[in-house]
PDB file of C-alpha atoms in Angstrom:
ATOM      1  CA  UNK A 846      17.231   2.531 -12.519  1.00 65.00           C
ATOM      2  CA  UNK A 847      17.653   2.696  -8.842  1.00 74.00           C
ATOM      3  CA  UNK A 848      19.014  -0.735  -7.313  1.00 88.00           C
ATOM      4  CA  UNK A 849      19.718  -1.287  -3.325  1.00 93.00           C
ATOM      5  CA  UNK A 850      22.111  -4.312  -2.531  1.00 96.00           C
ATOM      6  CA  UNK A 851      21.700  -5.936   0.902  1.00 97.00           C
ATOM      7  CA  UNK A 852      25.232  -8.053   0.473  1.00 96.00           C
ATOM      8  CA  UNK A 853      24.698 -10.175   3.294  1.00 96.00           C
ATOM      9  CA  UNK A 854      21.727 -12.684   2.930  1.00 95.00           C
ATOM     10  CA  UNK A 855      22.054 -14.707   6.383  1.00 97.00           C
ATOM     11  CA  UNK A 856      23.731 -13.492   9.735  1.00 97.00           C
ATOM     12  CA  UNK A 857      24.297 -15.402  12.378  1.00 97.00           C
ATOM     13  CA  UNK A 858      24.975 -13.577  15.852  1.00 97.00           C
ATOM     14  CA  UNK A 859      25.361 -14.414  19.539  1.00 97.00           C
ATOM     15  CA  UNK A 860      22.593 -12.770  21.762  1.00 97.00           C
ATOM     16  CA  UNK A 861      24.474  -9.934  23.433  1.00 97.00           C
ATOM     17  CA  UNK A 862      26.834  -9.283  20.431  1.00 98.00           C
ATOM     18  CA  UNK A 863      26.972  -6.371  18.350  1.00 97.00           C
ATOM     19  CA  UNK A 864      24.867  -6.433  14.735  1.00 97.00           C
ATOM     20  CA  UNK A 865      25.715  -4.396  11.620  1.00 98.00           C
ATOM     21  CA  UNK A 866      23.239  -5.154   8.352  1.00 98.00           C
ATOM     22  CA  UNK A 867      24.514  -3.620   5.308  1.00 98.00           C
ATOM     23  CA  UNK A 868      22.529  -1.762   2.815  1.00 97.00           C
ATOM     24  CA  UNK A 869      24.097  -0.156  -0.482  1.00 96.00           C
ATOM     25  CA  UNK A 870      22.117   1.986  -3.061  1.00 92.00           C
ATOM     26  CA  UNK A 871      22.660   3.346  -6.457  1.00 88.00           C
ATOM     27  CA  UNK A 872      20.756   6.646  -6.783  1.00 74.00           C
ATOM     28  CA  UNK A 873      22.166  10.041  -8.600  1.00 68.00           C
ATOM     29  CA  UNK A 874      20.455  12.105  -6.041  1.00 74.00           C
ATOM     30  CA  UNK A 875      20.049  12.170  -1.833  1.00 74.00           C
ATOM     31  CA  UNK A 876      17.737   9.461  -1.652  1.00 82.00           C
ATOM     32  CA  UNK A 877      14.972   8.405   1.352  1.00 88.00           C
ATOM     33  CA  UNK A 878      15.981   5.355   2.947  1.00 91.00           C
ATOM     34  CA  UNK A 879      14.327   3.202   5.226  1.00 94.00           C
ATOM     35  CA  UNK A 880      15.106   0.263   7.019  1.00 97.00           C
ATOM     36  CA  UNK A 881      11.851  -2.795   7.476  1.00 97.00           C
ATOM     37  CA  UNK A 882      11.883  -5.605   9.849  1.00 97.00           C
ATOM     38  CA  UNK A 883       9.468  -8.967   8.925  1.00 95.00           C
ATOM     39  CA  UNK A 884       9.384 -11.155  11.732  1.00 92.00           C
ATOM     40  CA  UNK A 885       8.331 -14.602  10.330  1.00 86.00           C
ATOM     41  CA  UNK A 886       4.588 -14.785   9.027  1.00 80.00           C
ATOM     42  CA  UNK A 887       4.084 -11.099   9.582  1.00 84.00           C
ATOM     43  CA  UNK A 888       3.824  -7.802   7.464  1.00 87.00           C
ATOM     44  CA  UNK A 889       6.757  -5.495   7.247  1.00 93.00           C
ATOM     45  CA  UNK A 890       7.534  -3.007   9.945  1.00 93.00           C
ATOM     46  CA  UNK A 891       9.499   0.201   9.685  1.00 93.00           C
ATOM     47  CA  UNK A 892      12.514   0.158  12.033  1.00 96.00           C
ATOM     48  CA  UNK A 893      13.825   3.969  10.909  1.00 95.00           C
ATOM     49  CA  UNK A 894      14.193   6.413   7.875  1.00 93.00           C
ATOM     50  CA  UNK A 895      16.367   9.163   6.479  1.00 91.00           C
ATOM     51  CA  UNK A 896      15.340  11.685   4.678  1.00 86.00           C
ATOM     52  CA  UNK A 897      17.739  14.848   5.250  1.00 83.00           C
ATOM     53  CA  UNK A 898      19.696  16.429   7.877  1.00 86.00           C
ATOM     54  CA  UNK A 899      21.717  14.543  10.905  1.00 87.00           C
ATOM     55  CA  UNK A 900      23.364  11.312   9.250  1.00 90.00           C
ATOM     56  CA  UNK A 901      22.868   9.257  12.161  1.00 96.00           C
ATOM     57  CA  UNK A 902      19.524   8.297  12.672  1.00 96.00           C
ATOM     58  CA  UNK A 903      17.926   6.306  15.537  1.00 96.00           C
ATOM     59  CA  UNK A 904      14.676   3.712  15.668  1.00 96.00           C
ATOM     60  CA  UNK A 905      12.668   1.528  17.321  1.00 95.00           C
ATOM     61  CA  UNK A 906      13.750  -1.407  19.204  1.00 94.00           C
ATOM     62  CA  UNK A 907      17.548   0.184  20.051  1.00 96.00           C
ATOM     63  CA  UNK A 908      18.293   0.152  15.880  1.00 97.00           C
ATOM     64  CA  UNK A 909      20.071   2.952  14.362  1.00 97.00           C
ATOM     65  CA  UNK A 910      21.453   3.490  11.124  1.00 98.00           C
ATOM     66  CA  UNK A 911      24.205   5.859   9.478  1.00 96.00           C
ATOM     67  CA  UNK A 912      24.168   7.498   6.326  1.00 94.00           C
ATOM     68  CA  UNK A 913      27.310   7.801   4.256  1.00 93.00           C
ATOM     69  CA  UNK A 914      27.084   9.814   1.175  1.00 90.00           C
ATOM     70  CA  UNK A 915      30.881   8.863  -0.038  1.00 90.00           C
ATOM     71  CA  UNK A 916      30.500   4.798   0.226  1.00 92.00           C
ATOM     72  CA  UNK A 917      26.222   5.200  -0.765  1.00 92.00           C
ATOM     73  CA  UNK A 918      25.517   2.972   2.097  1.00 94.00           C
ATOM     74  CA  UNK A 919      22.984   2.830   4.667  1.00 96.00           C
ATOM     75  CA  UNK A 920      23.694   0.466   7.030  1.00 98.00           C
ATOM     76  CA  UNK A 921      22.063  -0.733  10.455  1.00 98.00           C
ATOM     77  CA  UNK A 922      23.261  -1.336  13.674  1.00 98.00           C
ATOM     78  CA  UNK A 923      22.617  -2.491  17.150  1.00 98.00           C
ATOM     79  CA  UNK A 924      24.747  -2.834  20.040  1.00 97.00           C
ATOM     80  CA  UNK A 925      23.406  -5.860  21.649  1.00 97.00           C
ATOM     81  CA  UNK A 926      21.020  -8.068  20.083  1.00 98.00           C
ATOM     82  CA  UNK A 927      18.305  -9.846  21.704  1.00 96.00           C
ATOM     83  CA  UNK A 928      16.508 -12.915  20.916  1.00 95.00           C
ATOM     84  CA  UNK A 929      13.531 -11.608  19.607  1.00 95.00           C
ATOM     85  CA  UNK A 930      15.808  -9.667  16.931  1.00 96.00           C
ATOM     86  CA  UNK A 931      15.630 -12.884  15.033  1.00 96.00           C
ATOM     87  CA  UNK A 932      13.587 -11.460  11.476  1.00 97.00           C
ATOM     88  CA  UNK A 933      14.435 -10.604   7.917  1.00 96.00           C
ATOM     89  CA  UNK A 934      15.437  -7.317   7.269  1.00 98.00           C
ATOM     90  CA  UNK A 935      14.561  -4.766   4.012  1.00 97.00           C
ATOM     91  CA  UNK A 936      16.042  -1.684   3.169  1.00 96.00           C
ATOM     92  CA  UNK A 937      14.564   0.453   0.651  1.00 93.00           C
ATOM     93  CA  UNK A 938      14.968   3.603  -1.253  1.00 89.00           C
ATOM     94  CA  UNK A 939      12.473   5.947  -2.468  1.00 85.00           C
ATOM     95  CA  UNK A 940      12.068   5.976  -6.206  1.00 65.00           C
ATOM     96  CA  UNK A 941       9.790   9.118  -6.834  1.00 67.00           C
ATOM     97  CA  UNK A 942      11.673  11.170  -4.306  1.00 61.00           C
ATOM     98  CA  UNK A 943       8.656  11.984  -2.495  1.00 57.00           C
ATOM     99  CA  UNK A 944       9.002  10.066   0.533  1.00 54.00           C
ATOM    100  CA  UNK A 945       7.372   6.706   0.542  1.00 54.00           C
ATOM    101  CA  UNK A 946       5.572   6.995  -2.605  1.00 67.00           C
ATOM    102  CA  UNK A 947       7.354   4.299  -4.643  1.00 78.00           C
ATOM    103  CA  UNK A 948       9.817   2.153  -3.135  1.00 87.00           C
ATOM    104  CA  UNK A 949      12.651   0.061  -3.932  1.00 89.00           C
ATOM    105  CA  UNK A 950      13.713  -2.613  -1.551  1.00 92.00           C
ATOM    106  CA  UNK A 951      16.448  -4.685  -0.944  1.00 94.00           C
ATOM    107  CA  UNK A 952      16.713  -8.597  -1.165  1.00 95.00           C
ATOM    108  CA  UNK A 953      16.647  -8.474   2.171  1.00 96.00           C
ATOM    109  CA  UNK A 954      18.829 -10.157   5.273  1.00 97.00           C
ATOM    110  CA  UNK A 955      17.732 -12.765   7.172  1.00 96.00           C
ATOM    111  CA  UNK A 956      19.282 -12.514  10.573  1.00 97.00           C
ATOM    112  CA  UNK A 957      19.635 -15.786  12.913  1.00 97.00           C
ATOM    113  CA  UNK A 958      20.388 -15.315  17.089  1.00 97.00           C
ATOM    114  CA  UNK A 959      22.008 -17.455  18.908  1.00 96.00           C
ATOM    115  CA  UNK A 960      20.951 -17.840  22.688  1.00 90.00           C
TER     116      UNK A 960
ATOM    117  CA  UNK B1002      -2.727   3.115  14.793  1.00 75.00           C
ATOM    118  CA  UNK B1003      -2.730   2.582  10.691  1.00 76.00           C
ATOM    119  CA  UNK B1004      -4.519  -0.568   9.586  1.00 86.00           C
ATOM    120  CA  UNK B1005      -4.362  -2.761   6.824  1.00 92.00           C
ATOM    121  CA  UNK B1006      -6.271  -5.822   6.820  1.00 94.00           C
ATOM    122  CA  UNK B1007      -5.605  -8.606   4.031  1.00 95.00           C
ATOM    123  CA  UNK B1008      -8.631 -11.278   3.522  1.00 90.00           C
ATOM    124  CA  UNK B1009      -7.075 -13.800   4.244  1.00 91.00           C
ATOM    125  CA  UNK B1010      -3.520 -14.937   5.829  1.00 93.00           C
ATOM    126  CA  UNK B1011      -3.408 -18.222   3.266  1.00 95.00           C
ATOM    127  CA  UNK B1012      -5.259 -19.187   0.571  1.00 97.00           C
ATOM    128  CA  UNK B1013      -4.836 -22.380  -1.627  1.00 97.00           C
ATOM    129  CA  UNK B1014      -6.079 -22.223  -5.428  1.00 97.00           C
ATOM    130  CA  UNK B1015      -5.742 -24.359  -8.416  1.00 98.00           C
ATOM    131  CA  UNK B1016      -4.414 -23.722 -11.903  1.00 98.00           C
ATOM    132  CA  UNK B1017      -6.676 -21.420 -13.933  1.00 97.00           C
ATOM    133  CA  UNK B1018      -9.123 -20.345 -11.415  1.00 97.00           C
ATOM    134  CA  UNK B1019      -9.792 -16.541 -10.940  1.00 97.00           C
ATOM    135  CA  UNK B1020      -8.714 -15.171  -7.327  1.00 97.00           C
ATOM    136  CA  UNK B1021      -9.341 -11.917  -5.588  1.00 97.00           C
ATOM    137  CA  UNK B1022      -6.519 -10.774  -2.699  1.00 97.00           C
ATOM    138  CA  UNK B1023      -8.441  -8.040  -0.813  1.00 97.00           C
ATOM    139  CA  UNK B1024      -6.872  -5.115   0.900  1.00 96.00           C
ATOM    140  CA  UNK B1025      -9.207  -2.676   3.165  1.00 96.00           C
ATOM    141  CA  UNK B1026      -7.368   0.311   4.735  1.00 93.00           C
ATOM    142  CA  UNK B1027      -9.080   2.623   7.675  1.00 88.00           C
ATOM    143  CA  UNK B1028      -7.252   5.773   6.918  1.00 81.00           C
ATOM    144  CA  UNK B1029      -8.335   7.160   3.962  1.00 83.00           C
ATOM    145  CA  UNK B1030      -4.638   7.116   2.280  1.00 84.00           C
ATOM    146  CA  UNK B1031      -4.784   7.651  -1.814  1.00 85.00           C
ATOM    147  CA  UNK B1032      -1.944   5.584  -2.153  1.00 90.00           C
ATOM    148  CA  UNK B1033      -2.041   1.926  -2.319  1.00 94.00           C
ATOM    149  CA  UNK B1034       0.344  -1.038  -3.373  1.00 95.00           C
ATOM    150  CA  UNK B1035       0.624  -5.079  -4.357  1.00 97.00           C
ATOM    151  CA  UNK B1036       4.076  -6.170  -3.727  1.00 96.00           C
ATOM    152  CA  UNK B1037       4.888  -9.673  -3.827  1.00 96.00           C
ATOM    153  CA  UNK B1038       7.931 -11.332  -1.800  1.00 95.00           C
ATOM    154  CA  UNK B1039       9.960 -14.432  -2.789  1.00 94.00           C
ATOM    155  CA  UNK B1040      12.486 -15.768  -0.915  1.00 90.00           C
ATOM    156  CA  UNK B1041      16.124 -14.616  -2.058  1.00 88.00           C
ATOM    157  CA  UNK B1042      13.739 -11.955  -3.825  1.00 91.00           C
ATOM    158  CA  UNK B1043      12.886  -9.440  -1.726  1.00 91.00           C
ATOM    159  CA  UNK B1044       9.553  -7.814  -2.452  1.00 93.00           C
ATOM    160  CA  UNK B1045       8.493  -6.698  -6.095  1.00 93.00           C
ATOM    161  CA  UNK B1046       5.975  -3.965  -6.790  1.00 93.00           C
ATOM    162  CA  UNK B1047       2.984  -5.772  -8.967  1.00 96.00           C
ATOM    163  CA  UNK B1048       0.607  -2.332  -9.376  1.00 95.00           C
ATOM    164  CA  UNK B1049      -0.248   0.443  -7.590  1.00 92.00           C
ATOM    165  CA  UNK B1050      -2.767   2.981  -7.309  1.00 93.00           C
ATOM    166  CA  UNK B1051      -2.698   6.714  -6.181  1.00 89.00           C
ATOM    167  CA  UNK B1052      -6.720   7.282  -6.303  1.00 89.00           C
ATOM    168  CA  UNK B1053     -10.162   5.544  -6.565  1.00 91.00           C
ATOM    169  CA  UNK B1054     -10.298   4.087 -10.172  1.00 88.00           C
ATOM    170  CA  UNK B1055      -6.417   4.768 -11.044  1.00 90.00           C
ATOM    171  CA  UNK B1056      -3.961   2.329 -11.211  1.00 92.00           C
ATOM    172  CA  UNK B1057      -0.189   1.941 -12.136  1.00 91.00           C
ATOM    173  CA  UNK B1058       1.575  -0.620 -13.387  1.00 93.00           C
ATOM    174  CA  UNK B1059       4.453  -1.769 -10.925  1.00 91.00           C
ATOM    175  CA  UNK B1060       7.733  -3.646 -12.362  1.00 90.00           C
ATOM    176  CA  UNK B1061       6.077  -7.148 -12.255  1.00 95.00           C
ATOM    177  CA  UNK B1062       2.533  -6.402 -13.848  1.00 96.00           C
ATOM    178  CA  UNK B1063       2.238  -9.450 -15.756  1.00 96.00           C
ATOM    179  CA  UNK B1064      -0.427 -11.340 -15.178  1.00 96.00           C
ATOM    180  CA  UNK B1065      -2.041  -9.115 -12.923  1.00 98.00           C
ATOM    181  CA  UNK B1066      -4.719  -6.670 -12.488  1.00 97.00           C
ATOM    182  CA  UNK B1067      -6.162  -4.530  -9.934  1.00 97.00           C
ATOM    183  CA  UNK B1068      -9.255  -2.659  -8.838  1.00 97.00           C
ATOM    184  CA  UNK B1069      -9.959   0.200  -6.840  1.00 96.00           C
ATOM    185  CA  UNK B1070     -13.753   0.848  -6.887  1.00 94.00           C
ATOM    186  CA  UNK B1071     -13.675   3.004  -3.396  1.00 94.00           C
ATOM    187  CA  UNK B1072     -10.922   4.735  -1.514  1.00 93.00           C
ATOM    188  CA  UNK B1073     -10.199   2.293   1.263  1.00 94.00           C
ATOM    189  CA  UNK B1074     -10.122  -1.105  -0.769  1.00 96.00           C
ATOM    190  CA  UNK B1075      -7.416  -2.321  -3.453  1.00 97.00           C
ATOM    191  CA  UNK B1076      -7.741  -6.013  -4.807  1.00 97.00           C
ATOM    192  CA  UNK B1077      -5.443  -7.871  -6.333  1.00 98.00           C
ATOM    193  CA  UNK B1078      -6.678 -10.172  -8.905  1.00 98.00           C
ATOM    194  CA  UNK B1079      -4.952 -13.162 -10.671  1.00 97.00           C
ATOM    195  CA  UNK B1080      -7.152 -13.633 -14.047  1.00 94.00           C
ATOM    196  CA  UNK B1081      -6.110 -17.376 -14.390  1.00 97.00           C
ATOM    197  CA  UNK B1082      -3.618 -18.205 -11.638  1.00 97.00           C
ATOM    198  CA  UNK B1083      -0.289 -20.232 -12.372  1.00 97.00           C
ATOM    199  CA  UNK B1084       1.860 -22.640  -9.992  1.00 97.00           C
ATOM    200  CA  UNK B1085       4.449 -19.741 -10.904  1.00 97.00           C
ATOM    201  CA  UNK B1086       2.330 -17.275  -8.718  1.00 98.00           C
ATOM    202  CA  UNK B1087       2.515 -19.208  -5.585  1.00 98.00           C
ATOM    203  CA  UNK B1088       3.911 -16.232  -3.132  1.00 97.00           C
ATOM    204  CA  UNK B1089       3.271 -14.399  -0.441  1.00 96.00           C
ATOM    205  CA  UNK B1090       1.341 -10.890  -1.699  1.00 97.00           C
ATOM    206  CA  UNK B1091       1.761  -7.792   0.811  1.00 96.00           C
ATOM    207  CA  UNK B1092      -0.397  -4.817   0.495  1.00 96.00           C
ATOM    208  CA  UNK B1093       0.694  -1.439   1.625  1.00 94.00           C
ATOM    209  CA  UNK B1094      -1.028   2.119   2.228  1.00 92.00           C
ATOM    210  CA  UNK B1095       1.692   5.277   1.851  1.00 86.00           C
ATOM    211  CA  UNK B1096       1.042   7.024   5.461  1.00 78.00           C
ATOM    212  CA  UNK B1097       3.438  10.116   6.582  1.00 72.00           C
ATOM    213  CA  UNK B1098       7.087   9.049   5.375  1.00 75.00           C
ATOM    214  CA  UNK B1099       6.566   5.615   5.453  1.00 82.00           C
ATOM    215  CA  UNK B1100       4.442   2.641   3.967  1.00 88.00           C
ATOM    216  CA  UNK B1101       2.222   0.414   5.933  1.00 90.00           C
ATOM    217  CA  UNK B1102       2.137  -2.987   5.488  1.00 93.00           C
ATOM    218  CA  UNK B1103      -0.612  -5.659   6.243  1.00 94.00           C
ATOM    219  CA  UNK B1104       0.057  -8.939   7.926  1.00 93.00           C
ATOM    220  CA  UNK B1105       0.050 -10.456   4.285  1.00 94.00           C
ATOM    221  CA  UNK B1106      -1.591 -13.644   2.191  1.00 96.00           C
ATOM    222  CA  UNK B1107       0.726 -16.675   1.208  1.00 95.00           C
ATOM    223  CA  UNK B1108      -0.914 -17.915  -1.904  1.00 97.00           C
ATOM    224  CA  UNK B1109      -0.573 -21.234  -3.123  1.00 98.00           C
ATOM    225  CA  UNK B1110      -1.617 -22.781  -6.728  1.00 98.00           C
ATOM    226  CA  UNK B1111      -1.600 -26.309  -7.264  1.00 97.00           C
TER     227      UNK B1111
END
């Protein structure tokens, strides 16, 4: 069965500094990923996706995330965190290979800023 | 934009009653989902359905069922709710490449 591993449960970052939220998967072929952001007492949103093509893939709200085949990781970044960045954060892989039809998230990482 | 409105935002219910979690969608998507999120969890597919009157079973099914009598609406019903089901339940829609997600309903059972 497919699994995704978010190793990090809780990050703590200055506002300003650099963020990196790590995301491993275990699927036999080229998976969809995508990335979720829950800001507390909300629904999920999605942040960005991968489905083919250019590795590097940019997102809302300055997030972008790189695809590595070799290490099966998917992780996100930002250059300089704001406040507001302060959420829990899912990724997920498609199951049925058809986009967004089934999908398997992540434990997620809750991410803490610091002013 | 996509919408997906959940009853209510918190709802608090005792051992062994019967409760309905609504979901109502404005986009006339087939596909629908139940997850439910737990802390340290993450969120766990309960059922979901890819047409009126067709369901799946998700990986946590158990103690569940579901409904989907017309296109836009997908309950979510606990047959005799347990203290064990106190979560927060998140319905989705499956739009262009991505899933939807409404605001959600933090259940509690006492």
């Amino acid at each position: 069965a497919q699994s995704v591993t978010q190793p990090d449960i809780h990050i703590t970052v200055s506002e300003g500094a650099s963020l990196e939220l790590r995301c491993n998967y275990s699927y036999g072929a080229t998976p969809y990923l995508f990335w979720y952001v829950q800001s507390p007492g909300q629904g999920l949103q999605l942040l960005l996706k991968y489905f083919s093509g250019d590795t590097l893939v940019q997102g809302i709200k300055g997030f972008e995330a790189e695809f590595k085949r070799s290490q099966s990781s998917f992780n996100l970044r930002k250059p300089s965190v704001h406040w507001s960045d302060a959420a829990e954060y899912f990724c997920a892989v498609d199951d049925s290979g058809a986009g967004s039809y089934q999908l398997t998230f992540g434990k997620g990482t809750k991410l803490s800023v610091i002013p | 934009d996509v919408k997906v409105t959940q009853s209510s935002r918190y709802l608090v219910k005792r051992t062994g009653e019967k409760v309905f979690l609504e979901c109502v969608q404005d986009m006339d998507h087939e596909n629908m989902f139940w997850y439910r999120q737990d802390p340290g969890l993450g969120l766990r597919l309960i059922y979901f359905s890819y047409d009126v009157k067709m369901k799946e079973k998700g990986d946590i099914p158990e103690g569940y069922s579901v409904s989907r009598e017309k296109k836009e609406r997908f309950s979510l019903i606990l047959e005799s709710a347990s203290t064990n089901q106190t979560s927060m339940y998140l319905c989705a829609i499956d739009g262009t490449y991505e899933q939807y997600f409404g605001p959600g309903t933090r259940l509690t059972v006492t």
